Amino acid sequence: MSEQVELIVEGKSIKLPVIEGTEKEKAIDIAKLRSETGYITYDPGFKNTGSTRSGVTFLDGELGILSYRGYPIDQLAEKSNFIEVAYLLIYGKLPTSAQLTAFEKEIAEQSEIPSNIGTILNGFPADAHPMGVIGSLLSALTAFYPESIEANPSPEALHKLMVRVIGQLPTLVATTYRKSKGLPVLAPRKDLDYCSNFYYMMFAEAGKEYKADQVIADALNKLFILHADHEQNCSTSTVRIVGSSQASLYASLAAGTAALWGPLHGGANQAVIEMLEEIKNDGGDTAKFILKAKDKNDNFRLMGFGHRVYKNFDPRAKIIKVACDQILGKLGVSDPVLTIAKGLEEVALSDQYFVDRKLYPNVDFYSGIIYRALGIPTEYFTVMFALGRLPGWIAQWKEMRDDNEPIGRPRQIYIGETERNYVPIDNR
Ligand code: CMC
C-alpha cells in the first residue's frame, strides 16, 4: 500500500497520497483536496508548494547539492562547456562528441538576427536598461518568426526554435550594447566557440584582427553553466506558467527575462556590485552595512546574501568564489571591491542575525566581480545571468509541454468587499 497522509477537515477524515521523488523528497498530493473538502491550501510565495514534477534539476538546500540531469554541478562546471550543458538540460543526456559538434554548428548557423532588429533598437533611448530591451527583443522574435507562435510545433520545428534562440540571444545582447554605445555592430563569427563569439561581438574593435582569449571563454563557460538552471525559481516558474497557456517559446522567455530582472532574483548581481561600490565609497566600513542590513526599519538588505532554498551554503557560490580569485589572477586584475566582499562575507558569517536566519552568500555575491573583471558593464550583469539561464528556461518549458501540464491557474483567499453588503448601483 503506498504511503498516504490523513487529513481531518471539519471532523471528516480524508486520505491524501504521498508522492516521492528519485532523491526521496516527499510531497502530499492535494489534487483532490478541494473536490473532497471544499478547502484549498494557502502558501504565500509558494514556500511549501511543488508546482510540478521535473526531471531537469535537483537541489537539496540543506545539503547544498545541485545537479543537472543527475550530473553534479561542480563536475559540469569543471569538465563541461556551456553548449554541452545546454544540450544536457534540453535533451536529458550528454551529447556524444558528434552530437555536440552538430549542435554547436547548428547554433552558430542560427546566430544572425533579422536586420530590422537594428531598426527597433534605434527607437530605444541609449540609456535604456538592457534587461527591458532584451525582453522586448525576445518578444519581437515572434514577429519575425510567425511559425514560433504555432501552438503545437512538430519536434523538428521546436528544435529549430530552441536552437535559433540560443544562437541569437548573444547577438541580440551584443547588438543592443554596441548600438547603445554608438559602436559599429559586429556580425557573429561562426568559427569561434559560443562564448568567444559573444565576447568578440561585444568588445572587438571593428576591422581589427581579433584573437579569442581562452581565460575569458573558460570564465564565461563556467559562469553560464552555474546559472544554466535552478529548478522552480521565480523566472523559471514564470516561463512554465506563461508557456502553460500555450504562449510561444519566445513569448515565455521574454516573460522569464522580466521575472529575472528584479533585484531579489537575477537583478541581485547588479545590486551586489552597486552595494560594494557604495561601501567602498563610504570608506569601506563593512560592519556599518551589516548593521543596516539587520535594521528592520531600514529597507536595506545585504545583496547577494540569503536564498529561498539554500540554508547551509549555495554550491554555486562556493565554486564562483574560488573561480573569482583564479580568474582575476589570470587576467591580472585587482579589484578593491573583492576585498570588501570577502570582508563583508566574513563579518556576516559570524554575525548571529545571519547565522540564525541561515543567510549565506548566494550565486550572485561574487559573479559580478568576475563580470566586471571581464569588462562587462554593470547594467549587463543580469543580462549575463539571462544568457546563462536560457537553456534551463527552454528545458523547463519543453518539459512542461511534453508532460501536457494543465494551464497554471492558482486560487486565492478573497479578502475584499462582499456582495452580501452590496448596495445596488442605482441607489448610490
Ligand atoms: N539581508 C538581510 N536580511 C535578510 C536577507 C538579506 N540579504 N535575506 C533574508 N533576510 C532576512 C529577512 O529579513 C527575514 O528576517 P526575519 O525572519 O527577521 O523577518 C529572514 O531573513 C528570511 O527572509 P525572507 O525574505 O523571508 O526569505 P525568502 O526566502 O523569502 O527570500 C531572498 C530569499 C533571496 C529573496 C532573500 O534572502 C533576499 O532578499 N536576498 C537578497 C537578494 C539576493 O541576493 N537575491 C539573489 C538570490 S540568488 C539568485 C537567484 O537564483 O535568484
JSON list of C-alpha atoms in Angstrom, two decimals, residues 14 23 26 32 55 80 82 93 103 106 130 166 180 224 229 243 262 290 327 338 376 379 381:
[
{"chain": "A", "resi": 14, "resn": "ILE", "atom": "CA", "xyz": [-9.63, 12.13, 4.10]},
{"chain": "A", "resi": 23, "resn": "GLU", "atom": "CA", "xyz": [16.01, 11.72, -4.29]},
{"chain": "A", "resi": 26, "resn": "LYS", "atom": "CA", "xyz": [8.20, 13.74, -0.39]},
{"chain": "A", "resi": 32, "resn": "LYS", "atom": "CA", "xyz": [-8.40, 16.01, -4.82]},
{"chain": "A", "resi": 55, "resn": "GLY", "atom": "CA", "xyz": [13.46, 15.65, -14.21]},
{"chain": "A", "resi": 80, "resn": "SER", "atom": "CA", "xyz": [31.97, 20.58, -19.48]},
{"chain": "A", "resi": 82, "resn": "PHE", "atom": "CA", "xyz": [28.03, 25.65, -21.79]},
{"chain": "A", "resi": 93, "resn": "LYS", "atom": "CA", "xyz": [21.53, 13.29, -21.91]},
{"chain": "A", "resi": 103, "resn": "PHE", "atom": "CA", "xyz": [24.59, 21.14, -32.07]},
{"chain": "A", "resi": 106, "resn": "GLU", "atom": "CA", "xyz": [23.53, 24.49, -35.80]},
{"chain": "A", "resi": 130, "resn": "PRO", "atom": "CA", "xyz": [19.31, 46.27, -21.33]},
{"chain": "A", "resi": 166, "resn": "ILE", "atom": "CA", "xyz": [20.27, 30.00, -28.22]},
{"chain": "A", "resi": 180, "resn": "SER", "atom": "CA", "xyz": [23.71, 51.96, -27.22]},
{"chain": "A", "resi": 224, "resn": "PHE", "atom": "CA", "xyz": [26.91, 30.29, -17.72]},
{"chain": "A", "resi": 229, "resn": "ASP", "atom": "CA", "xyz": [19.16, 26.03, -14.41]},
{"chain": "A", "resi": 243, "resn": "GLY", "atom": "CA", "xyz": [4.03, 28.58, -21.58]},
{"chain": "A", "resi": 262, "resn": "GLY", "atom": "CA", "xyz": [14.17, 42.05, -10.18]},
{"chain": "A", "resi": 290, "resn": "ILE", "atom": "CA", "xyz": [25.86, 44.71, 8.36]},
{"chain": "A", "resi": 327, "resn": "ILE", "atom": "CA", "xyz": [40.16, 34.41, -13.00]},
{"chain": "A", "resi": 338, "resn": "LEU", "atom": "CA", "xyz": [36.76, 41.87, -3.94]},
{"chain": "A", "resi": 376, "resn": "ILE", "atom": "CA", "xyz": [31.07, 43.60, -18.75]},
{"chain": "A", "resi": 379, "resn": "GLU", "atom": "CA", "xyz": [23.85, 47.02, -16.08]},
{"chain": "A", "resi": 381, "resn": "PHE", "atom": "CA", "xyz": [25.24, 41.63, -15.32]}
]
